[in-house]
mmCIF file of C-alpha atoms in Angstrom:
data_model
loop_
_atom_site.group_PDB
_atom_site.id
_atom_site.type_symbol
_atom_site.label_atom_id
_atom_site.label_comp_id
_atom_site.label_asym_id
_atom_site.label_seq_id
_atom_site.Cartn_x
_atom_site.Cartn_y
_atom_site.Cartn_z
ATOM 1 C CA UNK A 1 161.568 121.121 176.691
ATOM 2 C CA UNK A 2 159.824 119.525 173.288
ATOM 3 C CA UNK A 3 157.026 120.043 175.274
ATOM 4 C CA UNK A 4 156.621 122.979 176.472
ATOM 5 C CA UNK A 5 157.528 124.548 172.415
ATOM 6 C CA UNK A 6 154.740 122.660 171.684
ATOM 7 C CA UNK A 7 152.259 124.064 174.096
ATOM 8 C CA UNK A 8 153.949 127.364 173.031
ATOM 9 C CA UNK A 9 152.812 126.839 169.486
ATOM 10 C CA UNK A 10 149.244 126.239 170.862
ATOM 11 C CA UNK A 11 149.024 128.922 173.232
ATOM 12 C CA UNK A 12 149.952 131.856 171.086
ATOM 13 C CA UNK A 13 147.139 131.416 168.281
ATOM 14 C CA UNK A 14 145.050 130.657 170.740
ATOM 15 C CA UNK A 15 145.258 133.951 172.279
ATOM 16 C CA UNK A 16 145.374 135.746 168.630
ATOM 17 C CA UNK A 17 141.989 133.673 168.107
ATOM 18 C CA UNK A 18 140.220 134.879 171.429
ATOM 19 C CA UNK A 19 141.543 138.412 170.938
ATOM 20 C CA UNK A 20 140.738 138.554 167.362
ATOM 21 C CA UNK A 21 136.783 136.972 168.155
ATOM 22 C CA UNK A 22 136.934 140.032 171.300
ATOM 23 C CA UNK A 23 138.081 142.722 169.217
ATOM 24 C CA UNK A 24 135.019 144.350 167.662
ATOM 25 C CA UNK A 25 132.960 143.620 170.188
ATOM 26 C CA UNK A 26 134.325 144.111 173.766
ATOM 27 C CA UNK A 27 137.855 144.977 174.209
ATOM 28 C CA UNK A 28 137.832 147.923 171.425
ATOM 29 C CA UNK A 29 141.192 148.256 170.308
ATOM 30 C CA UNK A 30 142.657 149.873 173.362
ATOM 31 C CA UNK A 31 146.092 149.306 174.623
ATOM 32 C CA UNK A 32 145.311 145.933 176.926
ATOM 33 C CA UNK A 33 144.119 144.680 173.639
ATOM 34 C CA UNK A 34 147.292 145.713 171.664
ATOM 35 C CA UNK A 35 149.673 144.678 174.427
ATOM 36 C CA UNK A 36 147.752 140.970 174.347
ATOM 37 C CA UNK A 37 148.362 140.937 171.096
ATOM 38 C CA UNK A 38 151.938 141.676 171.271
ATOM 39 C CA UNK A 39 152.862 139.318 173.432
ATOM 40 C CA UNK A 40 150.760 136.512 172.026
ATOM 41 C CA UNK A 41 152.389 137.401 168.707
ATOM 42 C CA UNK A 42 156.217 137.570 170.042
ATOM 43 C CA UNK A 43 155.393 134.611 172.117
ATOM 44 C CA UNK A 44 154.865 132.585 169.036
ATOM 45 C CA UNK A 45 157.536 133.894 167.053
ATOM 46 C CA UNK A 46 160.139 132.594 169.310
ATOM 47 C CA UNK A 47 158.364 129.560 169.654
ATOM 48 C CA UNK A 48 158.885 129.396 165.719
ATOM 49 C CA UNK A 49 162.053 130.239 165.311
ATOM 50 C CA UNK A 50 163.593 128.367 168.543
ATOM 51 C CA UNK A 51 161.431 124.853 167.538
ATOM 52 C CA UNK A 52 163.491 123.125 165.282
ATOM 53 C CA UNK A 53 166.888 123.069 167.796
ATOM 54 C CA UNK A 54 164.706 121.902 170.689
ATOM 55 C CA UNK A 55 163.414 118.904 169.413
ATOM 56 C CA UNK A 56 164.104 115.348 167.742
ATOM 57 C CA UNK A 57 165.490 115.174 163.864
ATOM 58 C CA UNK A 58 162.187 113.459 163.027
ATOM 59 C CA UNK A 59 159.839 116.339 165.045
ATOM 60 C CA UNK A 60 161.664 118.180 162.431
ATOM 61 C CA UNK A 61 160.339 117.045 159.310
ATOM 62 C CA UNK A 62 157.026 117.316 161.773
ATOM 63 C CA UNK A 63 157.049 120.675 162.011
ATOM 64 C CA UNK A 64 157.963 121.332 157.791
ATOM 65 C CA UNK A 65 154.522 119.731 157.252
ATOM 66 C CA UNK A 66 152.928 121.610 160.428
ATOM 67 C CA UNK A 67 154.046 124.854 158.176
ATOM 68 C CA UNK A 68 152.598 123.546 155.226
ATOM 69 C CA UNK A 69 149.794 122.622 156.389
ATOM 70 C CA UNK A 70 149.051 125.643 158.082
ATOM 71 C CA UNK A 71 149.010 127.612 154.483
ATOM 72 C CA UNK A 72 146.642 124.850 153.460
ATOM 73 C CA UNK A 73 144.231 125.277 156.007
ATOM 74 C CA UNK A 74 144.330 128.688 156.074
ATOM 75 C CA UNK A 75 144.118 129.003 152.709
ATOM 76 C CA UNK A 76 140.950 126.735 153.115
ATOM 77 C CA UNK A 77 139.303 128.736 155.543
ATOM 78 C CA UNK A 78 139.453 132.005 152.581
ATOM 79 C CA UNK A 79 137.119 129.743 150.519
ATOM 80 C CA UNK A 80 134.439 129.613 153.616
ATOM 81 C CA UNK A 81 134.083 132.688 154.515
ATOM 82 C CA UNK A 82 131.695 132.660 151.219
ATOM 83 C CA UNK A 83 129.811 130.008 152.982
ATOM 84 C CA UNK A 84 130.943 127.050 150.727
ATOM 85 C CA UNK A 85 133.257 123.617 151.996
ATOM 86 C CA UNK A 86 135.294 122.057 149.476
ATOM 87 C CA UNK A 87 135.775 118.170 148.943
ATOM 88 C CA UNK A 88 138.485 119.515 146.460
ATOM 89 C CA UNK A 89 140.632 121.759 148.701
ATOM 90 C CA UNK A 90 143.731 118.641 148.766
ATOM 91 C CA UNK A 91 143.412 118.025 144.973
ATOM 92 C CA UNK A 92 144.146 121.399 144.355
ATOM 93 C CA UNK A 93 146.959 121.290 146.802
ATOM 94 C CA UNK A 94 147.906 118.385 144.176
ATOM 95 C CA UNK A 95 147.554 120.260 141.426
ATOM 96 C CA UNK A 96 150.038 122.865 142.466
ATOM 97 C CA UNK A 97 152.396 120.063 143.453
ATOM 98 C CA UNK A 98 152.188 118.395 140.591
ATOM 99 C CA UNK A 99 152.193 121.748 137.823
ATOM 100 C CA UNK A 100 155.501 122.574 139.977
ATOM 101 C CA UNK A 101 157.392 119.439 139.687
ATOM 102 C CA UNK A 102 156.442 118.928 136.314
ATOM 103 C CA UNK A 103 157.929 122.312 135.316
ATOM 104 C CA UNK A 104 161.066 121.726 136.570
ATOM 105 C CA UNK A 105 161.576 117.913 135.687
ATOM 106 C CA UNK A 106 160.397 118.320 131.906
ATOM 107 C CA UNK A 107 160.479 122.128 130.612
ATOM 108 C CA UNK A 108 163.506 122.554 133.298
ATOM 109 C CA UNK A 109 161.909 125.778 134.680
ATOM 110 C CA UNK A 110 163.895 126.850 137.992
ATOM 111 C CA UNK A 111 162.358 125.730 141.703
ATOM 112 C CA UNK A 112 161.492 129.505 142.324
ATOM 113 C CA UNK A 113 159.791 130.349 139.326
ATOM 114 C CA UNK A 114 158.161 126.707 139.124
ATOM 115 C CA UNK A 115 157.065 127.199 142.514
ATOM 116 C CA UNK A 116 155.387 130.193 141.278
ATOM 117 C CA UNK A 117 154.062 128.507 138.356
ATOM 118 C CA UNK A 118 152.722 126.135 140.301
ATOM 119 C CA UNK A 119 150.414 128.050 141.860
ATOM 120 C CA UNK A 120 149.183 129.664 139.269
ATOM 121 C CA UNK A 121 148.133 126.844 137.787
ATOM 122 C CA UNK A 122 146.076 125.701 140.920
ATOM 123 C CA UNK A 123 144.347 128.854 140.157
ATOM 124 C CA UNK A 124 143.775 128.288 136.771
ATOM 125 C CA UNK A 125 142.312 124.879 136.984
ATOM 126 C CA UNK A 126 140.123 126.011 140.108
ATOM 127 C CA UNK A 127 138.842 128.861 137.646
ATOM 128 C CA UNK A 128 137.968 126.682 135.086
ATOM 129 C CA UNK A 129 136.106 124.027 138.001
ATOM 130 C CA UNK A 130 134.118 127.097 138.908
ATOM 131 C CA UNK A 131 132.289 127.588 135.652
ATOM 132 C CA UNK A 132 130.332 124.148 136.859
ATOM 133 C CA UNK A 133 130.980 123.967 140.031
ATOM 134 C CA UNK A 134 129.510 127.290 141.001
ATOM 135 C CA UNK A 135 125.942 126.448 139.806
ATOM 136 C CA UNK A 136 125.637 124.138 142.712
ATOM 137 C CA UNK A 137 125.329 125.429 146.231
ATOM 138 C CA UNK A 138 125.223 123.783 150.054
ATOM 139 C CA UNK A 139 125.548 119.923 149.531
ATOM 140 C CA UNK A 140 125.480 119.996 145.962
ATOM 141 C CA UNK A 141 128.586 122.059 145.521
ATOM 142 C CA UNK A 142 130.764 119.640 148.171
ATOM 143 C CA UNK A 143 129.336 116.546 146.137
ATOM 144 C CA UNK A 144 130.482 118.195 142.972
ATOM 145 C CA UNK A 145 133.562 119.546 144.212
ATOM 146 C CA UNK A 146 134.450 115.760 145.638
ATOM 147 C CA UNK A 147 134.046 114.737 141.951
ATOM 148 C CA UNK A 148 135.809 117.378 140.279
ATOM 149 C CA UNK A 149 138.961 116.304 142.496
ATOM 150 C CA UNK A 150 138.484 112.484 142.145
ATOM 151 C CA UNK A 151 138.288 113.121 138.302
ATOM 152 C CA UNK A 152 141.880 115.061 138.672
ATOM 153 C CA UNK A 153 142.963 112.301 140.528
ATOM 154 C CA UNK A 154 142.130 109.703 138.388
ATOM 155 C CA UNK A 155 143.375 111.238 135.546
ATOM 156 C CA UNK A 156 147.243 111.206 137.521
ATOM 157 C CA UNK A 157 146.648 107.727 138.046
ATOM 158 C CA UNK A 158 145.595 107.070 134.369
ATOM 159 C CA UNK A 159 148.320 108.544 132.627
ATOM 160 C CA UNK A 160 151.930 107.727 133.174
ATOM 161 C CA UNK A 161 152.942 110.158 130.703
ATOM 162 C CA UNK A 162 153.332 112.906 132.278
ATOM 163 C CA UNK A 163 152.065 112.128 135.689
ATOM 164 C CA UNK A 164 153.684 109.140 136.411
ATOM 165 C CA UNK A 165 150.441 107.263 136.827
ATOM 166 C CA UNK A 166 149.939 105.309 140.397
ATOM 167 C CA UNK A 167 153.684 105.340 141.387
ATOM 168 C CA UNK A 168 154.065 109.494 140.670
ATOM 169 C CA UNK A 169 156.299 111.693 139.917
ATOM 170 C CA UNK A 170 159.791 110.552 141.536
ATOM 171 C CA UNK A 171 163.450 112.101 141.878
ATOM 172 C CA UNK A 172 161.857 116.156 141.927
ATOM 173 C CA UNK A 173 164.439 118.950 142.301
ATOM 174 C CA UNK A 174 164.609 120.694 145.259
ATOM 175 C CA UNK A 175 164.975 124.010 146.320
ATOM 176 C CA UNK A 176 168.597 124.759 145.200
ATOM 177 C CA UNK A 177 171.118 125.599 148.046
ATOM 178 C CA UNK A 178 173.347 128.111 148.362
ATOM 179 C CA UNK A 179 176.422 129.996 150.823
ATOM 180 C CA UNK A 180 175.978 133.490 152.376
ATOM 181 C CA UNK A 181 178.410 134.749 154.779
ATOM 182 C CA UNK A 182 180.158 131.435 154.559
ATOM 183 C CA UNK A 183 177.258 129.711 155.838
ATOM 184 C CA UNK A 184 175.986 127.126 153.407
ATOM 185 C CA UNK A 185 172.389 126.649 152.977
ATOM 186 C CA UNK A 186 170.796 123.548 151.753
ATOM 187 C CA UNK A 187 167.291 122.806 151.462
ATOM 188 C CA UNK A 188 167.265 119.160 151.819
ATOM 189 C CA UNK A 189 168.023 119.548 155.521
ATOM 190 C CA UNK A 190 164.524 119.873 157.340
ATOM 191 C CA UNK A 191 165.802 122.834 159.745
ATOM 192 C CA UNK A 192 166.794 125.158 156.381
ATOM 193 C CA UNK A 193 163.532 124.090 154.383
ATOM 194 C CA UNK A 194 161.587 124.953 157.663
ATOM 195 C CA UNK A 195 162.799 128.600 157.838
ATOM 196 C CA UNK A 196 162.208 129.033 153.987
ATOM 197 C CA UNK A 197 158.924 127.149 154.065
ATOM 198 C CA UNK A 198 158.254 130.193 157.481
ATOM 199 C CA UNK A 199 158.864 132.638 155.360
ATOM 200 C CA UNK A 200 156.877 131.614 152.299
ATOM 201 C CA UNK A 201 154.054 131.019 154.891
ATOM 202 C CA UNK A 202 154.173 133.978 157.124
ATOM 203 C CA UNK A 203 153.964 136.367 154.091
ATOM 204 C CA UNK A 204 150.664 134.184 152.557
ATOM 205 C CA UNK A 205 149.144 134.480 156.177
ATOM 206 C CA UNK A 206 149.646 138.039 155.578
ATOM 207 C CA UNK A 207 148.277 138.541 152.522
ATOM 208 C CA UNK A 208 145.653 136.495 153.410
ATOM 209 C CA UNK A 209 144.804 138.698 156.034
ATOM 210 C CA UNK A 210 144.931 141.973 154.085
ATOM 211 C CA UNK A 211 141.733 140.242 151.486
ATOM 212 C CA UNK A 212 139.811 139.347 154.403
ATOM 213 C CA UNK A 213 140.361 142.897 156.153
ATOM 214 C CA UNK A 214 139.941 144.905 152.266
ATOM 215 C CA UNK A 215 136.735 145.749 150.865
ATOM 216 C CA UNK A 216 137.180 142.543 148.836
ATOM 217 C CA UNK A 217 136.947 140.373 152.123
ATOM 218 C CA UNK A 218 133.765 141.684 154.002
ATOM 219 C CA UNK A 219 131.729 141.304 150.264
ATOM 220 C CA UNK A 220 132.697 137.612 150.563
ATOM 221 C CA UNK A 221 131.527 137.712 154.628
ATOM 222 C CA UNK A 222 128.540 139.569 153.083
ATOM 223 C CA UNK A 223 128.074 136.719 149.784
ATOM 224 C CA UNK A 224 128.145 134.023 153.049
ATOM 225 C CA UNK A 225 125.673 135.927 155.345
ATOM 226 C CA UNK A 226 123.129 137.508 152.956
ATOM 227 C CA UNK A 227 123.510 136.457 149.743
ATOM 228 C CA UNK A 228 120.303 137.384 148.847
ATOM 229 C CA UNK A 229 120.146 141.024 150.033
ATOM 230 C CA UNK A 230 123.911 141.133 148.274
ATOM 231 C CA UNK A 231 122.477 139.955 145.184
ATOM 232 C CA UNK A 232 119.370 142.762 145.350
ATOM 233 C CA UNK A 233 122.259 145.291 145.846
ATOM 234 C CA UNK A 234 123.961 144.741 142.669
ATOM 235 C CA UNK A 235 126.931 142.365 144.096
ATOM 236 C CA UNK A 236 127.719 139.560 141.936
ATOM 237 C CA UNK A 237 127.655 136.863 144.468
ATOM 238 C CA UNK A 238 128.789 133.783 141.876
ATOM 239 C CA UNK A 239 131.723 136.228 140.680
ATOM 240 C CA UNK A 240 132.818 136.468 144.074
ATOM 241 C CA UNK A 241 132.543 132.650 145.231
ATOM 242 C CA UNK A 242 134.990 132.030 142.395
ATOM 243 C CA UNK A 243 137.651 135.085 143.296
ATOM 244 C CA UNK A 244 137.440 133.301 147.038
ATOM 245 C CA UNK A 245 137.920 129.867 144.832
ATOM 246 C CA UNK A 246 140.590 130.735 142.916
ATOM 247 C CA UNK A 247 142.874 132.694 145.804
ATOM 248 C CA UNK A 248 142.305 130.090 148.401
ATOM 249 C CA UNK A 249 143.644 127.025 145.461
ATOM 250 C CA UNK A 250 146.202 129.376 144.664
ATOM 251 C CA UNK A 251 148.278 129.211 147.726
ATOM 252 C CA UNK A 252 146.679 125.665 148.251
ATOM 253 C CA UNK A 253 148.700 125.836 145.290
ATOM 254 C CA UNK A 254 151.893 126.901 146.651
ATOM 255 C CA UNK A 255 151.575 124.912 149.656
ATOM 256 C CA UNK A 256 151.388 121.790 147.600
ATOM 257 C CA UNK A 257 154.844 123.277 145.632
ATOM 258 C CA UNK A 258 156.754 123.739 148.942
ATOM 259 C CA UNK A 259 155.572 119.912 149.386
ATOM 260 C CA UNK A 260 156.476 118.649 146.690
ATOM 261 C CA UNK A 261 160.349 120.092 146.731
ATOM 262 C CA UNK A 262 160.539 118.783 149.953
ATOM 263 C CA UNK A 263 159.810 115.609 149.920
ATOM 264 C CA UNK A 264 160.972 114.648 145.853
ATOM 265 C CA UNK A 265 158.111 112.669 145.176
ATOM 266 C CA UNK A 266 154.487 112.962 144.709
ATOM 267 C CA UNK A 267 151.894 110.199 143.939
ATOM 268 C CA UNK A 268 148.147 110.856 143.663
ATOM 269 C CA UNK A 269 147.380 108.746 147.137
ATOM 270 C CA UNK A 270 148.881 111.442 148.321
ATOM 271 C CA UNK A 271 146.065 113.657 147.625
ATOM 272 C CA UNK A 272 143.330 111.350 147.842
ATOM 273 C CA UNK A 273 140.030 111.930 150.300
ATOM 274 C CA UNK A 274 141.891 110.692 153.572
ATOM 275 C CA UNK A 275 144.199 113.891 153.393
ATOM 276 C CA UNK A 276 140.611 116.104 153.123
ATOM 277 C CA UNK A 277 139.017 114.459 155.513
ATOM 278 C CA UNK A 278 141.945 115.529 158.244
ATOM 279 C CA UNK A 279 141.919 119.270 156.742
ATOM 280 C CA UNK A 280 138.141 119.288 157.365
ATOM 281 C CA UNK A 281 138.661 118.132 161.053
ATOM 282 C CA UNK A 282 141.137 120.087 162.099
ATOM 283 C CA UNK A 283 139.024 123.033 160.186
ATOM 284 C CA UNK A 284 135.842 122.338 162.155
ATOM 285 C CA UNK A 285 137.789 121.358 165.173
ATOM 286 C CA UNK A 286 139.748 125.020 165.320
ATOM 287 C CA UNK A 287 136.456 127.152 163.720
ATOM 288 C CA UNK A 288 136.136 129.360 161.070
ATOM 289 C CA UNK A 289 135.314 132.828 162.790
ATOM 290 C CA UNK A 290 138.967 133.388 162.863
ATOM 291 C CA UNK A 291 142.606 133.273 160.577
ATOM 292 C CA UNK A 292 143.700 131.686 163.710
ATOM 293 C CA UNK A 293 140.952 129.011 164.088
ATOM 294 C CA UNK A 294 142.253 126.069 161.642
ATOM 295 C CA UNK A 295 145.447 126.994 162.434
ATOM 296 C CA UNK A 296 144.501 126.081 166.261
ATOM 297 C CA UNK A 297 142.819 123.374 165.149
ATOM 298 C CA UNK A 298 145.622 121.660 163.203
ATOM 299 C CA UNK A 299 148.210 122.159 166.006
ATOM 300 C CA UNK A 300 146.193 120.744 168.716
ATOM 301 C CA UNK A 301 145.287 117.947 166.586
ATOM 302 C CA UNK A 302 148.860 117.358 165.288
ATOM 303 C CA UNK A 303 150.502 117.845 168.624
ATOM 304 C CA UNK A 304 148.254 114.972 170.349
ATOM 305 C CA UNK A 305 148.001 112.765 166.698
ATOM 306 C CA UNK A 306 152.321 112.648 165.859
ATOM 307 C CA UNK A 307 153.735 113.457 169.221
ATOM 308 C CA UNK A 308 151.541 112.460 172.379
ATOM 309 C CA UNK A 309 149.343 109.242 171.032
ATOM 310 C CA UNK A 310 153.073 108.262 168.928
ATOM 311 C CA UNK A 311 155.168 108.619 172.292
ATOM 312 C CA UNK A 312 152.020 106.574 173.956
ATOM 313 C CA UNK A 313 152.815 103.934 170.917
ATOM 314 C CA UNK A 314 149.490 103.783 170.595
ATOM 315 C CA UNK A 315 149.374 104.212 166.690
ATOM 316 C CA UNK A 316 146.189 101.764 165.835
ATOM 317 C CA UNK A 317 144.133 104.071 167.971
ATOM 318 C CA UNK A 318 144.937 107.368 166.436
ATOM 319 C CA UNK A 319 142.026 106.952 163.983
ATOM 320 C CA UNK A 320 139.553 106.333 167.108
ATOM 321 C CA UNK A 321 141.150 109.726 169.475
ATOM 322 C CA UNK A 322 141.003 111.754 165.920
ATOM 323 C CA UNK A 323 136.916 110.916 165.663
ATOM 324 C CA UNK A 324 136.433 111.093 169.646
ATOM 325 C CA UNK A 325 137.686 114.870 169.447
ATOM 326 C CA UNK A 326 136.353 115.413 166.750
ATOM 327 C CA UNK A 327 132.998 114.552 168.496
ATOM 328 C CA UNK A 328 133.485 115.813 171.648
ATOM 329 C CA UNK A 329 134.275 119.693 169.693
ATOM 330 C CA UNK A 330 131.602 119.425 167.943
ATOM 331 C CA UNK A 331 129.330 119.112 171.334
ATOM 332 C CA UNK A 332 131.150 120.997 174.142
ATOM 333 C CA UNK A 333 132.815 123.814 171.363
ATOM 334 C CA UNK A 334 130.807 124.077 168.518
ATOM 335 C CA UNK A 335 132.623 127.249 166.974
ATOM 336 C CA UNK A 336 135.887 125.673 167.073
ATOM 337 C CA UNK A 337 138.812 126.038 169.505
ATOM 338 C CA UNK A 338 138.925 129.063 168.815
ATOM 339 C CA UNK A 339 136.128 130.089 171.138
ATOM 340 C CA UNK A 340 137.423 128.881 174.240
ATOM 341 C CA UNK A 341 139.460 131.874 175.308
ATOM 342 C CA UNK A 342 136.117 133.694 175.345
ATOM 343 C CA UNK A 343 134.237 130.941 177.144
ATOM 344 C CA UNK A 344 136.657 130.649 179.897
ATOM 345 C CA UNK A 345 136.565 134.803 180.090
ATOM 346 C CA UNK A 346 133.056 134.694 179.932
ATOM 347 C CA UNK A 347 132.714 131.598 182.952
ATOM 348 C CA UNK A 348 135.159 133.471 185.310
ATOM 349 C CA UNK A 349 132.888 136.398 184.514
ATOM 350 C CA UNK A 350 129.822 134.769 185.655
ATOM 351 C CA UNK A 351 131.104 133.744 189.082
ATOM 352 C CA UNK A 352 132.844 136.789 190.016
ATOM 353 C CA UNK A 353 128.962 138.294 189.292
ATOM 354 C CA UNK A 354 127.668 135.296 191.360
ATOM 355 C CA UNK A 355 130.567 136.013 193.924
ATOM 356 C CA UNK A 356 129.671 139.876 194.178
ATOM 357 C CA UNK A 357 125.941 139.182 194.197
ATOM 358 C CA UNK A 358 126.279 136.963 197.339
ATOM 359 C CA UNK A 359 128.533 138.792 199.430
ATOM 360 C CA UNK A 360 125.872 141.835 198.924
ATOM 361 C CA UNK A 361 123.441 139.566 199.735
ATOM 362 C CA UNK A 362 125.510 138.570 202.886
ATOM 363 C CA UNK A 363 126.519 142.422 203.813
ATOM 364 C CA UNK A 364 122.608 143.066 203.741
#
């Protein structure tokens, strides 16, 4: 039964992705389309909300950090749709985790409003890395956004006031519990923090969707595809690299929060350039055309990393499936995952053509 959730989880934004790529340009919005979409989207709702009583206690805690890391890849993908990739993207996750538990453990701020906080202050320090940052483009900007976060980082492991230098921040309050309807709720339980952490998610996909579908959104598609014409028109194309900056390390931001009041401890390893390494495969593994795309890419690459390959107790080799899939995308799907609902359309398309052409060949 574990399974088949799983496959559920891949399945429906999977569909959302291939319907999303065919919307503009060949199913219209007409009511196939909308039914598609429908189902695809109830089909992974109740995959969501049925997941954690269908599989193992430790699955679990897997799918809190799937949730998680959905917001931070999807927050991720916001930043390149201006055309620029990150080496900073888990850093700022960091920096949100650690602004959060700081606030709570020193000034005694409340989760919630920490949480909050938190975020904000991802934000803030992701404005202040643009003013450099942002006079770089292509390679130069990843190489300077790589050390940007490694001078963060080294700064959490330099100081053990406040950060707790190379051992972290230890013993962080969690998400406080509380009884409605006689039902107690308590967040230390991975089935309760996964509905909250669903929540907190599903409304930042949302938003997330509304600035790429506003006015907003296509000027950053626009900053991406023709920066130069955008420029000639009067758009401010460094003004809006840093809005997509700052939003996309703000909920990097909160992501890194729900983290860190999860798990109660945070060290900078934690956030080191491992971690961004995996959210840039399972970003180039899913694509980037679509919201759905890392989000593909992350399940499909958790699903066979912590559940197949781990039930195959095959553990060592993780490392060498990871970089084979990673390889193998990158030549046989070079959009991303994503794509492949429209490839398989567009193959069965091709031999029913081939199929017609021969049997009027034949009737001749």
């Amino acid at each position: 039964m574990s399974y088949l959730i799983w496959a559920l989880l891949i399945l429906a934004p999977l569909l959302l992705a291939g319907l999303s790529q065919a919307g503009g340009a060949v199913a219209g919005r007409g009511p196939q389309r909308t039914m598609w979409l429908w189902i695809a989207g109830v089909v992974g709702f109740a995959a969501l909300m049925i997941a954690p009583h269908l599989v193992t206690y430790s699955q679990q805690e897997l799918l809190v950090f799937l949730v998680i890391n959905i917001l931070i890849v999807a927050s991720y993908r916001l930043l390149t749709l201006t055309g620029e990739f990150s080496l900073a993207h888990v850093v700022i996750v960091g920096v949100g985790a650690y602004g959060s538990a700081l606030l709570t453990k020193q000034v005694g701020v409340p989760v919630p409003i920490a949480m909050l906080l938190g975020a904000a202050i991802a934000g803030l320090v992701a404005f202040i890395l643009s003013f450099p940052l942002f006079r770089m483009k292509g390679f130069y900007f990843l190489i300077g956004s790589f050390a940007a976060g490694e001078v963060i980082r080294l700064l959490w492991k330099r100081f053990r006031e406040p950060f707790g230098g190379p051992k972290g921040i230890k013993l962080i309050p969690e998400f406080p519990g509380f009884e409605l309807f006689g039902i107690p709720f308590e967040f230390y339980e991975p089935v309760t923090f996964y509905y909250f952490a669903l929540i907190i998610v599903g409304l930042s996909l949302w938003l997330l969707w509304r600035i790429e579908n506003s006015r907003i959104g296509l000027t950053f598609h626009a900053v991406h595809w023709q920066d130069q014409l955008a420029d000639s028109l009067g758009v401010n194309t460094r003004r809006y690299r840093t809005l997509a900056f700052v939003i996309a390390s703000v909920f990097a931001g909160l992501a890194g929060a729900l983290l860190a009041h999860y798990l109660g401890t945070i060290n900078p390893n934690r956030f080191d350039v491992d971690e961004m390494v995996y959210v840039l495969i399972w970003v180039i593994v899913g694509g980037t055309a679509t919201l759905w795309g890392p989000i593909v890419g992350l399940i499909v690459l958790t699903v066979i990393n912590e559940v197949i390959l781990r039930e195959l107790n095959v553990d060592e080799l993780r490392p060498l499936f990871y970089g084979a899939i990673l390889i193998l995308a990158m030549l046989f799907l070079p959009s991303g995952l994503e794509t492949l609902p429209r490839k398989i359309k567009e193959r069965f398309s091709r031999d029913k053509k081939a199929a017609d052409a021969v049997e009027l060949t034949t009737s001749q």
